[in-house]
Amino acid sequence: MICASALALCAAPTEAALAAGWSIQATPAPAGAKLSALYGVSCPSPNACTAVGDYMNGSSADVTLAPSWSSTTGWAVEQSPVFAVGVSCASASTCIAVGTQTERWDGVGWTTEPIQEPPTATYGGVLLGVSCASARVCTAVGSFENHRGRQVTLAERWNGAKWSLQPTPNPKGASSGFLKSVSCASPSTCTAVGTFDGGAAELTSGSRPLVERWNGRRWAIERTPRPAGASIVELDGVSCATAATCTAVGTYLDRAGRAVTLAERWNGRRWSIQRTPSRGQVDVLASVSCPSKTVCTAVGHYLNGVSVSRTLAERWSDGRWSIQATPNPAAATFFSDLKSVSCASSSLCTAIGFSDAGGMLAERFS
Protein backbone atom coordinates (compact mmCIF):
# COMPACT_ATOMS: atom_id res chain seq x y z
CA MET A 1 0.00 0.00 0.00
CA ILE A 2 1.08 3.57 -0.64
CA CYS A 3 2.08 5.52 2.45
CA ALA A 4 -0.51 8.22 3.10
CA SER A 5 2.10 10.95 2.95
CA ALA A 6 3.31 9.83 -0.47
CA LEU A 7 0.42 11.36 -2.44
CA ALA A 8 2.40 12.52 -5.42
CA LEU A 9 2.45 12.44 -9.17
CA CYS A 10 5.32 10.20 -10.25
CA ALA A 11 7.99 12.07 -12.15
CA ALA A 12 11.74 11.63 -12.43
CA PRO A 13 13.53 14.29 -10.35
CA THR A 14 16.35 16.22 -11.93
CA GLU A 15 19.94 15.63 -10.82
CA ALA A 16 20.93 18.08 -8.09
CA ALA A 17 24.28 17.91 -6.32
CA LEU A 18 25.43 19.57 -3.11
CA ALA A 19 28.92 20.27 -1.84
CA ALA A 20 28.48 17.76 0.98
CA GLY A 21 28.29 14.91 -1.52
CA TRP A 22 24.58 13.99 -1.66
CA SER A 23 22.83 14.23 -5.02
CA ILE A 24 19.37 13.30 -6.30
CA GLN A 25 19.31 10.43 -8.76
CA ALA A 26 16.84 10.25 -11.63
CA THR A 27 14.19 7.59 -11.01
CA PRO A 28 11.98 6.61 -13.97
CA ALA A 29 8.23 6.80 -13.41
CA PRO A 30 6.32 3.54 -13.91
CA ALA A 31 3.96 3.79 -16.88
CA GLY A 32 0.62 5.17 -15.75
CA ALA A 33 1.70 5.68 -12.14
CA LYS A 34 -0.24 8.20 -10.05
CA LEU A 35 1.55 7.65 -6.72
CA SER A 36 4.84 5.98 -5.90
CA ALA A 37 7.19 5.41 -2.98
CA LEU A 38 10.31 3.44 -2.01
CA TYR A 39 10.70 1.92 1.47
CA GLY A 40 13.89 -0.18 1.57
CA VAL A 41 17.26 -0.39 -0.22
CA SER A 42 20.30 -2.68 -0.21
CA CYS A 43 23.60 -2.07 -2.02
CA PRO A 44 25.82 -5.18 -1.97
CA SER A 45 28.54 -3.38 -3.96
CA PRO A 46 29.40 0.18 -5.05
CA ASN A 47 27.96 -0.65 -8.48
CA ALA A 48 24.62 -2.25 -7.62
CA CYS A 49 21.56 -1.50 -5.46
CA THR A 50 18.06 -2.96 -5.15
CA ALA A 51 15.08 -1.13 -3.66
CA VAL A 52 11.49 -2.08 -2.85
CA GLY A 53 8.32 -0.01 -2.96
CA ASP A 54 5.02 0.39 -4.75
CA TYR A 55 2.88 2.70 -6.86
CA MET A 56 -0.76 3.32 -7.68
CA ASN A 57 -1.67 2.85 -11.32
CA GLY A 58 -4.29 4.62 -13.40
CA SER A 59 -6.99 2.27 -12.11
CA SER A 60 -6.04 3.08 -8.49
CA ALA A 61 -4.68 -0.44 -8.04
CA ASP A 62 -1.55 -1.02 -5.99
CA VAL A 63 1.46 -2.34 -7.94
CA THR A 64 4.57 -3.60 -6.15
CA LEU A 65 8.05 -2.54 -7.24
CA ALA A 66 11.65 -3.68 -6.89
CA PRO A 67 13.72 -1.09 -8.80
CA SER A 68 17.40 -1.84 -9.37
CA TRP A 69 20.35 0.48 -9.88
CA SER A 70 23.65 -0.11 -11.61
CA SER A 71 26.53 2.26 -12.12
CA THR A 72 26.22 1.83 -15.89
CA THR A 73 22.47 2.12 -16.47
CA GLY A 74 21.12 4.00 -13.43
CA TRP A 75 17.73 3.13 -11.92
CA ALA A 76 15.42 0.74 -13.77
CA VAL A 77 11.86 0.05 -12.61
CA GLU A 78 10.91 -3.60 -12.18
CA GLN A 79 7.70 -5.10 -10.83
CA SER A 80 7.75 -7.68 -8.06
CA PRO A 81 5.18 -10.28 -6.94
CA VAL A 82 4.53 -9.08 -3.37
CA PHE A 83 4.48 -5.87 -1.33
CA ALA A 84 7.78 -5.45 0.54
CA VAL A 85 9.21 -2.83 2.89
CA GLY A 86 12.66 -4.33 3.52
CA VAL A 87 15.35 -5.89 1.34
CA SER A 88 18.82 -7.38 1.81
CA CYS A 89 21.18 -8.46 -0.98
CA ALA A 90 24.14 -10.76 -0.41
CA SER A 91 25.16 -10.00 -4.00
CA ALA A 92 23.73 -8.26 -7.06
CA SER A 93 22.13 -11.58 -8.08
CA THR A 94 20.89 -12.70 -4.65
CA CYS A 95 18.34 -10.66 -2.70
CA ILE A 96 15.57 -11.31 -0.18
CA ALA A 97 12.67 -8.85 0.21
CA VAL A 98 10.14 -8.99 3.05
CA GLY A 99 6.74 -7.59 3.92
CA THR A 100 3.43 -9.39 4.17
CA GLN A 101 5.25 -12.22 2.37
CA THR A 102 8.81 -12.79 1.22
CA GLU A 103 10.35 -12.92 -2.23
CA ARG A 104 13.75 -13.92 -3.58
CA TRP A 105 15.78 -12.47 -6.47
CA ASP A 106 18.06 -14.92 -8.29
CA GLY A 107 19.52 -12.55 -10.83
CA VAL A 108 16.79 -13.27 -13.37
CA GLY A 109 13.45 -12.75 -11.62
CA TRP A 110 11.58 -12.56 -8.33
CA THR A 111 10.02 -15.66 -6.75
CA THR A 112 7.60 -15.68 -3.82
CA GLU A 113 8.77 -17.79 -0.89
CA PRO A 114 6.25 -18.94 1.77
CA ILE A 115 7.04 -18.15 5.40
CA GLN A 116 6.20 -20.35 8.36
CA GLU A 117 3.15 -18.96 10.14
CA PRO A 118 3.35 -18.73 13.95
CA PRO A 119 1.04 -21.41 15.45
CA THR A 120 -0.57 -18.86 17.81
CA ALA A 121 -1.18 -16.22 15.12
CA THR A 122 -4.72 -15.05 14.47
CA TYR A 123 -3.46 -13.15 11.41
CA GLY A 124 -0.38 -13.72 9.31
CA GLY A 125 2.82 -12.08 10.48
CA VAL A 126 4.34 -8.97 8.92
CA LEU A 127 8.09 -8.86 8.37
CA LEU A 128 9.58 -5.36 8.45
CA GLY A 129 13.33 -5.96 8.25
CA VAL A 130 15.75 -8.51 6.82
CA SER A 131 19.51 -9.10 6.85
CA CYS A 132 21.43 -11.68 4.83
CA ALA A 133 24.83 -12.69 6.19
CA SER A 134 25.24 -14.82 3.07
CA ALA A 135 23.17 -16.02 0.12
CA ARG A 136 21.93 -18.97 2.19
CA VAL A 137 21.58 -17.37 5.60
CA CYS A 138 19.04 -14.57 6.12
CA THR A 139 17.09 -13.39 9.15
CA ALA A 140 13.84 -11.44 8.98
CA VAL A 141 11.98 -9.77 11.85
CA GLY A 142 8.57 -8.21 12.45
CA SER A 143 5.47 -8.95 14.49
CA PHE A 144 2.18 -10.84 14.48
CA GLU A 145 -1.10 -10.78 16.36
CA ASN A 146 -1.46 -13.74 18.70
CA HIS A 147 -4.62 -15.49 19.93
CA ARG A 148 -4.89 -12.97 22.77
CA GLY A 149 -5.11 -10.08 20.34
CA ARG A 150 -1.62 -8.77 21.14
CA GLN A 151 1.14 -7.84 18.73
CA VAL A 152 4.25 -9.84 19.60
CA THR A 153 7.74 -10.14 18.17
CA LEU A 154 8.49 -12.39 15.20
CA ALA A 155 11.73 -13.72 13.67
CA GLU A 156 12.25 -16.16 10.81
CA ARG A 157 15.42 -17.63 9.30
CA TRP A 158 16.15 -18.54 5.68
CA ASN A 159 18.54 -21.45 5.06
CA GLY A 160 18.70 -21.19 1.28
CA ALA A 161 15.69 -23.42 0.76
CA LYS A 162 12.95 -22.46 3.22
CA TRP A 163 11.94 -20.18 6.09
CA SER A 164 11.63 -21.42 9.67
CA LEU A 165 10.37 -19.74 12.83
CA GLN A 166 12.73 -18.69 15.61
CA PRO A 167 11.29 -18.21 19.11
CA THR A 168 11.66 -14.60 20.24
CA PRO A 169 11.06 -13.21 23.74
CA ASN A 170 8.73 -10.36 24.62
CA PRO A 171 9.38 -8.07 27.59
CA LYS A 172 7.59 -9.24 30.71
CA GLY A 173 4.23 -7.54 31.09
CA ALA A 174 4.38 -5.91 27.65
CA SER A 175 1.04 -5.31 25.95
CA SER A 176 2.70 -5.26 22.53
CA GLY A 177 6.09 -5.78 20.93
CA PHE A 178 7.48 -5.06 17.47
CA LEU A 179 10.82 -5.75 15.79
CA LYS A 180 11.42 -3.33 12.93
CA SER A 181 14.99 -3.85 11.75
CA VAL A 182 17.74 -6.46 11.96
CA SER A 183 21.45 -6.62 11.14
CA CYS A 184 23.54 -9.80 11.04
CA ALA A 185 27.30 -9.35 11.30
CA SER A 186 27.71 -13.10 10.73
CA PRO A 187 25.47 -16.16 10.28
CA SER A 188 25.53 -16.69 14.05
CA THR A 189 25.23 -13.08 15.27
CA CYS A 190 22.21 -10.84 14.64
CA THR A 191 20.77 -7.80 16.41
CA ALA A 192 17.16 -6.70 16.01
CA VAL A 193 15.55 -3.49 17.25
CA GLY A 194 12.04 -2.18 17.69
CA THR A 195 9.71 -1.05 20.44
CA PHE A 196 7.31 -2.37 23.05
CA ASP A 197 4.49 -0.97 25.16
CA GLY A 198 4.77 -1.79 28.83
CA GLY A 199 1.03 -1.53 29.36
CA ALA A 200 -0.59 -0.97 32.76
CA ALA A 201 2.37 -2.50 34.58
CA GLU A 202 4.59 0.42 33.49
CA LEU A 203 4.93 3.37 35.82
CA THR A 204 5.54 5.62 32.82
CA SER A 205 3.39 5.70 29.72
CA GLY A 206 4.48 5.28 26.13
CA SER A 207 6.60 2.90 24.12
CA ARG A 208 10.10 1.81 25.09
CA PRO A 209 13.11 0.71 23.02
CA LEU A 210 13.50 -3.02 22.39
CA VAL A 211 16.74 -4.75 21.38
CA GLU A 212 17.11 -8.50 20.91
CA ARG A 213 20.28 -10.41 20.03
CA TRP A 214 20.75 -13.79 18.31
CA ASN A 215 23.86 -15.70 19.42
CA GLY A 216 23.51 -18.63 17.05
CA ARG A 217 21.27 -20.57 19.44
CA ARG A 218 18.57 -18.27 20.77
CA TRP A 219 17.22 -14.72 20.90
CA ALA A 220 17.59 -12.75 24.13
CA ILE A 221 16.49 -9.25 25.16
CA GLU A 222 19.30 -6.80 25.87
CA ARG A 223 19.12 -3.96 28.36
CA THR A 224 18.67 -0.72 26.45
CA PRO A 225 18.88 2.80 27.91
CA ARG A 226 16.06 5.29 27.50
CA PRO A 227 16.72 9.06 27.30
CA ALA A 228 15.92 10.83 30.57
CA GLY A 229 12.40 12.20 30.59
CA ALA A 230 11.42 10.49 27.33
CA SER A 231 7.77 9.44 27.11
CA ILE A 232 7.93 7.57 23.80
CA VAL A 233 11.05 5.88 22.44
CA GLU A 234 11.25 3.99 19.14
CA LEU A 235 14.21 2.27 17.49
CA ASP A 236 13.61 1.92 13.75
CA GLY A 237 16.98 0.94 12.26
CA VAL A 238 20.13 -0.98 13.19
CA SER A 239 23.44 -1.77 11.54
CA CYS A 240 26.28 -3.94 12.87
CA ALA A 241 29.72 -3.54 11.32
CA THR A 242 30.96 -6.39 13.55
CA ALA A 243 29.46 -8.62 16.20
CA ALA A 244 30.74 -6.19 18.84
CA THR A 245 29.91 -2.93 17.06
CA CYS A 246 26.28 -1.99 16.35
CA THR A 247 24.42 1.30 15.98
CA ALA A 248 20.65 1.71 16.33
CA VAL A 249 18.67 4.84 15.44
CA GLY A 250 15.17 6.13 16.01
CA THR A 251 13.20 8.91 17.65
CA TYR A 252 11.92 9.87 21.09
CA LEU A 253 9.66 12.49 22.64
CA ASP A 254 11.50 14.66 25.15
CA ARG A 255 10.05 16.34 28.24
CA ALA A 256 8.64 19.14 26.10
CA GLY A 257 6.89 16.66 23.81
CA ARG A 258 9.26 17.37 20.93
CA ALA A 259 10.38 14.53 18.64
CA VAL A 260 14.18 14.38 18.47
CA THR A 261 16.70 11.99 16.93
CA LEU A 262 18.09 9.03 18.86
CA ALA A 263 21.21 6.93 18.33
CA GLU A 264 22.48 4.14 20.55
CA ARG A 265 25.73 2.17 20.20
CA TRP A 266 26.69 -1.36 21.23
CA ASN A 267 30.35 -1.90 22.16
CA GLY A 268 30.17 -5.64 22.71
CA ARG A 269 29.16 -5.28 26.37
CA ARG A 270 26.42 -2.67 26.68
CA TRP A 271 24.31 -0.10 24.85
CA SER A 272 24.85 3.63 25.38
CA ILE A 273 23.08 6.72 24.06
CA GLN A 274 24.99 8.91 21.62
CA ARG A 275 24.45 12.64 21.28
CA THR A 276 22.79 13.47 17.93
CA PRO A 277 22.10 16.93 16.48
CA SER A 278 18.59 18.21 15.72
CA ARG A 279 17.55 20.41 12.85
CA GLY A 280 13.82 21.23 13.00
CA GLN A 281 10.66 21.08 15.07
CA VAL A 282 10.49 17.30 14.56
CA ASP A 283 13.51 15.13 13.76
CA VAL A 284 13.23 11.47 12.76
CA LEU A 285 15.94 8.91 11.94
CA ALA A 286 14.45 5.90 10.14
CA SER A 287 17.47 3.89 8.99
CA VAL A 288 21.21 3.52 9.51
CA SER A 289 24.08 1.85 7.67
CA CYS A 290 27.56 1.30 9.13
CA PRO A 291 30.07 0.03 6.54
CA SER A 292 32.84 0.09 9.18
CA LYS A 293 33.31 0.35 12.94
CA THR A 294 34.11 4.05 12.66
CA VAL A 295 31.61 5.36 10.10
CA CYS A 296 27.78 5.29 10.03
CA THR A 297 25.15 7.16 8.02
CA ALA A 298 21.57 7.60 9.20
CA VAL A 299 18.65 9.09 7.25
CA GLY A 300 15.12 10.28 7.89
CA HIS A 301 13.34 13.64 7.78
CA TYR A 302 12.74 16.79 9.80
CA LEU A 303 9.98 19.37 9.93
CA ASN A 304 11.01 22.98 9.47
CA GLY A 305 9.35 26.05 10.97
CA VAL A 306 6.31 25.83 8.68
CA SER A 307 5.78 22.08 9.25
CA VAL A 308 7.21 21.09 5.88
CA SER A 309 9.05 17.77 5.83
CA ARG A 310 12.57 17.77 4.41
CA THR A 311 15.25 15.10 3.97
CA LEU A 312 17.68 14.49 6.82
CA ALA A 313 21.03 12.69 6.86
CA GLU A 314 23.48 12.43 9.74
CA ARG A 315 26.97 10.92 9.66
CA TRP A 316 28.92 9.40 12.53
CA SER A 317 32.70 9.70 12.22
CA ASP A 318 35.55 10.83 14.45
CA GLY A 319 33.40 9.82 17.42
CA ARG A 320 30.49 12.20 16.83
CA TRP A 321 27.31 12.70 14.78
CA SER A 322 26.95 15.66 12.41
CA ILE A 323 24.22 16.74 9.98
CA GLN A 324 24.93 16.42 6.27
CA ALA A 325 23.42 18.71 3.66
CA THR A 326 20.89 16.77 1.58
CA PRO A 327 18.93 17.94 -1.47
CA ASN A 328 15.16 18.04 -1.86
CA PRO A 329 13.41 17.96 -5.23
CA ALA A 330 12.85 21.56 -6.36
CA ALA A 331 9.12 20.97 -6.90
CA ALA A 332 8.56 19.33 -3.50
CA THR A 333 6.05 21.49 -1.63
CA PHE A 334 5.04 19.59 1.51
CA PHE A 335 7.32 16.63 2.10
CA SER A 336 10.53 14.83 1.15
CA ASP A 337 11.33 11.80 3.31
CA LEU A 338 14.24 9.36 3.30
CA LYS A 339 13.18 5.92 4.54
CA SER A 340 16.24 3.68 4.11
CA VAL A 341 19.99 3.90 3.50
CA SER A 342 22.66 1.42 2.44
CA CYS A 343 26.39 2.19 2.31
CA ALA A 344 28.58 -0.02 0.16
CA SER A 345 31.64 1.73 1.64
CA SER A 346 32.45 4.61 3.95
CA SER A 347 32.28 7.01 1.01
CA LEU A 348 29.40 5.53 -1.03
CA CYS A 349 25.80 5.51 0.26
CA THR A 350 22.37 5.31 -1.36
CA ALA A 351 19.20 6.53 0.35
CA ILE A 352 15.63 6.15 -0.88
CA GLY A 353 12.18 7.43 0.05
CA PHE A 354 9.53 9.62 -1.53
CA SER A 355 8.43 13.22 -2.04
CA ASP A 356 5.33 15.07 -3.20
CA ALA A 357 7.20 16.21 -6.30
CA GLY A 358 8.71 13.09 -7.79
CA GLY A 359 7.12 10.19 -5.97
CA MET A 360 10.06 7.81 -5.71
CA LEU A 361 13.16 9.56 -4.35
CA ALA A 362 16.72 8.27 -4.53
CA GLU A 363 19.85 10.09 -3.38
CA ARG A 364 23.50 9.06 -3.49
CA PHE A 365 26.46 10.16 -1.39
CA SER A 366 29.96 9.94 -2.78
XYZ file of C-alpha atoms in Angstrom:
366
model
C 0.000 0.000 0.000
C 1.079 3.574 -0.641
C 2.084 5.516 2.453
C -0.510 8.216 3.097
C 2.104 10.952 2.947
C 3.314 9.829 -0.473
C 0.421 11.356 -2.439
C 2.399 12.524 -5.419
C 2.451 12.437 -9.174
C 5.315 10.201 -10.249
C 7.987 12.070 -12.151
C 11.739 11.629 -12.425
C 13.528 14.294 -10.353
C 16.353 16.224 -11.926
C 19.936 15.627 -10.818
C 20.934 18.076 -8.092
C 24.283 17.912 -6.320
C 25.429 19.572 -3.111
C 28.918 20.268 -1.844
C 28.480 17.758 0.981
C 28.293 14.915 -1.518
C 24.576 13.987 -1.661
C 22.830 14.230 -5.020
C 19.373 13.301 -6.296
C 19.309 10.425 -8.762
C 16.844 10.249 -11.629
C 14.193 7.589 -11.011
C 11.980 6.609 -13.965
C 8.232 6.803 -13.412
C 6.319 3.536 -13.912
C 3.956 3.794 -16.884
C 0.619 5.166 -15.751
C 1.700 5.683 -12.138
C -0.239 8.202 -10.051
C 1.545 7.645 -6.724
C 4.835 5.981 -5.896
C 7.189 5.412 -2.979
C 10.306 3.443 -2.007
C 10.703 1.920 1.474
C 13.890 -0.177 1.567
C 17.255 -0.391 -0.218
C 20.300 -2.676 -0.209
C 23.605 -2.068 -2.023
C 25.823 -5.181 -1.975
C 28.535 -3.375 -3.962
C 29.404 0.183 -5.053
C 27.964 -0.647 -8.481
C 24.620 -2.251 -7.621
C 21.556 -1.504 -5.462
C 18.062 -2.961 -5.153
C 15.083 -1.132 -3.659
C 11.485 -2.080 -2.848
C 8.323 -0.010 -2.955
C 5.020 0.391 -4.746
C 2.885 2.700 -6.859
C -0.762 3.316 -7.678
C -1.670 2.847 -11.321
C -4.289 4.616 -13.397
C -6.988 2.275 -12.111
C -6.037 3.076 -8.485
C -4.682 -0.444 -8.045
C -1.547 -1.025 -5.992
C 1.457 -2.341 -7.936
C 4.568 -3.595 -6.149
C 8.046 -2.537 -7.235
C 11.647 -3.681 -6.892
C 13.725 -1.092 -8.797
C 17.400 -1.844 -9.365
C 20.345 0.481 -9.878
C 23.651 -0.110 -11.606
C 26.533 2.255 -12.119
C 26.221 1.829 -15.887
C 22.469 2.124 -16.470
C 21.118 4.002 -13.427
C 17.729 3.132 -11.922
C 15.421 0.743 -13.768
C 11.859 0.046 -12.609
C 10.907 -3.599 -12.179
C 7.702 -5.096 -10.834
C 7.752 -7.678 -8.056
C 5.181 -10.275 -6.938
C 4.528 -9.083 -3.365
C 4.482 -5.874 -1.333
C 7.784 -5.449 0.540
C 9.211 -2.835 2.891
C 12.661 -4.332 3.524
C 15.353 -5.887 1.342
C 18.822 -7.378 1.814
C 21.179 -8.456 -0.978
C 24.138 -10.764 -0.410
C 25.160 -9.997 -3.999
C 23.730 -8.264 -7.059
C 22.126 -11.577 -8.078
C 20.889 -12.701 -4.645
C 18.335 -10.661 -2.700
C 15.568 -11.313 -0.184
C 12.674 -8.854 0.209
C 10.141 -8.993 3.047
C 6.736 -7.590 3.920
C 3.425 -9.392 4.171
C 5.250 -12.224 2.374
C 8.812 -12.794 1.221
C 10.353 -12.920 -2.230
C 13.752 -13.919 -3.585
C 15.775 -12.465 -6.470
C 18.058 -14.923 -8.286
C 19.524 -12.555 -10.831
C 16.786 -13.275 -13.366
C 13.450 -12.747 -11.615
C 11.584 -12.556 -8.325
C 10.019 -15.663 -6.749
C 7.599 -15.679 -3.822
C 8.768 -17.794 -0.886
C 6.250 -18.945 1.766
C 7.042 -18.152 5.396
C 6.200 -20.347 8.358
C 3.154 -18.955 10.137
C 3.354 -18.734 13.951
C 1.042 -21.406 15.447
C -0.567 -18.862 17.810
C -1.177 -16.221 15.117
C -4.722 -15.046 14.472
C -3.462 -13.145 11.415
C -0.378 -13.716 9.308
C 2.818 -12.083 10.476
C 4.338 -8.971 8.923
C 8.092 -8.857 8.368
C 9.583 -5.360 8.446
C 13.331 -5.962 8.254
C 15.752 -8.512 6.822
C 19.509 -9.098 6.852
C 21.429 -11.680 4.830
C 24.828 -12.691 6.193
C 25.241 -14.819 3.070
C 23.168 -16.016 0.121
C 21.929 -18.966 2.185
C 21.580 -17.373 5.603
C 19.038 -14.569 6.123
C 17.095 -13.389 9.150
C 13.841 -11.443 8.984
C 11.976 -9.774 11.855
C 8.571 -8.208 12.449
C 5.467 -8.950 14.490
C 2.178 -10.837 14.480
C -1.104 -10.775 16.356
C -1.463 -13.736 18.698
C -4.617 -15.491 19.926
C -4.888 -12.969 22.770
C -5.108 -10.083 20.340
C -1.616 -8.768 21.141
C 1.137 -7.842 18.734
C 4.248 -9.839 19.601
C 7.737 -10.144 18.170
C 8.494 -12.387 15.203
C 11.731 -13.723 13.672
C 12.249 -16.158 10.813
C 15.415 -17.630 9.301
C 16.150 -18.535 5.677
C 18.543 -21.450 5.063
C 18.702 -21.190 1.285
C 15.690 -23.416 0.755
C 12.947 -22.460 3.221
C 11.941 -20.181 6.091
C 11.634 -21.424 9.668
C 10.374 -19.739 12.829
C 12.735 -18.685 15.607
C 11.287 -18.212 19.106
C 11.659 -14.597 20.241
C 11.064 -13.213 23.738
C 8.733 -10.358 24.616
C 9.378 -8.070 27.590
C 7.593 -9.236 30.712
C 4.227 -7.543 31.090
C 4.376 -5.907 27.646
C 1.045 -5.308 25.949
C 2.698 -5.264 22.530
C 6.089 -5.785 20.926
C 7.475 -5.059 17.471
C 10.818 -5.751 15.786
C 11.424 -3.326 12.929
C 14.991 -3.847 11.752
C 17.744 -6.463 11.956
C 21.446 -6.624 11.135
C 23.541 -9.803 11.037
C 27.299 -9.350 11.295
C 27.714 -13.097 10.728
C 25.472 -16.156 10.284
C 25.528 -16.685 14.047
C 25.227 -13.083 15.270
C 22.205 -10.835 14.643
C 20.774 -7.797 16.408
C 17.157 -6.704 16.014
C 15.555 -3.487 17.245
C 12.041 -2.178 17.689
C 9.709 -1.051 20.441
C 7.308 -2.366 23.049
C 4.489 -0.971 25.155
C 4.768 -1.787 28.826
C 1.028 -1.527 29.360
C -0.588 -0.972 32.755
C 2.370 -2.500 34.585
C 4.591 0.417 33.487
C 4.930 3.374 35.823
C 5.543 5.618 32.824
C 3.393 5.697 29.721
C 4.479 5.282 26.126
C 6.597 2.905 24.121
C 10.096 1.814 25.091
C 13.112 0.706 23.025
C 13.499 -3.016 22.385
C 16.743 -4.747 21.384
C 17.114 -8.502 20.906
C 20.276 -10.413 20.026
C 20.751 -13.786 18.307
C 23.863 -15.695 19.423
C 23.511 -18.625 17.053
C 21.270 -20.574 19.442
C 18.570 -18.270 20.773
C 17.221 -14.724 20.904
C 17.587 -12.747 24.134
C 16.494 -9.253 25.156
C 19.302 -6.798 25.868
C 19.117 -3.963 28.363
C 18.668 -0.725 26.454
C 18.879 2.799 27.914
C 16.063 5.290 27.496
C 16.721 9.056 27.304
C 15.923 10.833 30.568
C 12.399 12.195 30.589
C 11.422 10.485 27.330
C 7.768 9.442 27.110
C 7.927 7.565 23.801
C 11.049 5.876 22.441
C 11.253 3.994 19.139
C 14.213 2.275 17.492
C 13.614 1.919 13.750
C 16.979 0.940 12.259
C 20.126 -0.978 13.192
C 23.441 -1.769 11.540
C 26.278 -3.943 12.872
C 29.716 -3.539 11.319
C 30.959 -6.387 13.549
C 29.456 -8.616 16.196
C 30.739 -6.192 18.839
C 29.909 -2.932 17.065
C 26.275 -1.988 16.353
C 24.417 1.301 15.980
C 20.652 1.713 16.330
C 18.668 4.839 15.439
C 15.170 6.134 16.011
C 13.200 8.906 17.651
C 11.916 9.865 21.090
C 9.664 12.491 22.636
C 11.499 14.664 25.146
C 10.053 16.344 28.237
C 8.639 19.136 26.098
C 6.892 16.658 23.810
C 9.262 17.373 20.925
C 10.382 14.535 18.637
C 14.184 14.376 18.469
C 16.697 11.986 16.934
C 18.094 9.035 18.858
C 21.213 6.935 18.326
C 22.484 4.140 20.549
C 25.729 2.173 20.200
C 26.689 -1.361 21.229
C 30.347 -1.904 22.157
C 30.168 -5.639 22.709
C 29.155 -5.284 26.372
C 26.424 -2.667 26.677
C 24.313 -0.097 24.850
C 24.854 3.633 25.383
C 23.077 6.716 24.057
C 24.989 8.905 21.622
C 24.448 12.638 21.276
C 22.795 13.474 17.934
C 22.101 16.935 16.477
C 18.590 18.209 15.720
C 17.546 20.415 12.848
C 13.816 21.232 12.999
C 10.665 21.085 15.070
C 10.490 17.305 14.563
C 13.509 15.135 13.757
C 13.230 11.467 12.760
C 15.942 8.914 11.943
C 14.451 5.901 10.141
C 17.471 3.886 8.990
C 21.210 3.525 9.510
C 24.079 1.848 7.667
C 27.563 1.301 9.133
C 30.067 0.030 6.545
C 32.840 0.093 9.178
C 33.307 0.354 12.937
C 34.113 4.049 12.658
C 31.609 5.359 10.096
C 27.780 5.293 10.028
C 25.154 7.156 8.017
C 21.574 7.603 9.197
C 18.655 9.087 7.247
C 15.125 10.283 7.891
C 13.338 13.635 7.785
C 12.741 16.790 9.795
C 9.977 19.373 9.933
C 11.006 22.983 9.465
C 9.345 26.050 10.975
C 6.313 25.829 8.683
C 5.781 22.083 9.246
C 7.212 21.093 5.878
C 9.048 17.766 5.828
C 12.573 17.772 4.410
C 15.246 15.102 3.970
C 17.680 14.491 6.817
C 21.035 12.695 6.858
C 23.482 12.430 9.736
C 26.974 10.917 9.663
C 28.921 9.403 12.534
C 32.699 9.702 12.225
C 35.552 10.827 14.451
C 33.403 9.822 17.420
C 30.493 12.197 16.826
C 27.311 12.701 14.781
C 26.946 15.660 12.407
C 24.217 16.735 9.982
C 24.935 16.420 6.266
C 23.422 18.713 3.656
C 20.888 16.771 1.577
C 18.933 17.943 -1.474
C 15.159 18.043 -1.864
C 13.407 17.956 -5.234
C 12.849 21.557 -6.357
C 9.124 20.973 -6.902
C 8.557 19.331 -3.499
C 6.053 21.488 -1.629
C 5.044 19.592 1.507
C 7.323 16.626 2.099
C 10.534 14.833 1.153
C 11.330 11.800 3.306
C 14.241 9.356 3.298
C 13.185 5.916 4.545
C 16.238 3.681 4.108
C 19.989 3.895 3.497
C 22.655 1.421 2.436
C 26.393 2.187 2.311
C 28.579 -0.022 0.159
C 31.637 1.732 1.637
C 32.448 4.610 3.948
C 32.276 7.011 1.014
C 29.400 5.529 -1.034
C 25.802 5.511 0.264
C 22.372 5.311 -1.361
C 19.204 6.533 0.352
C 15.631 6.149 -0.880
C 12.183 7.425 0.049
C 9.529 9.623 -1.534
C 8.429 13.220 -2.035
C 5.335 15.066 -3.202
C 7.205 16.212 -6.299
C 8.714 13.093 -7.789
C 7.118 10.187 -5.968
C 10.064 7.810 -5.711
C 13.160 9.562 -4.352
C 16.725 8.267 -4.533
C 19.854 10.090 -3.375
C 23.501 9.064 -3.490
C 26.458 10.157 -1.389
C 29.959 9.939 -2.780
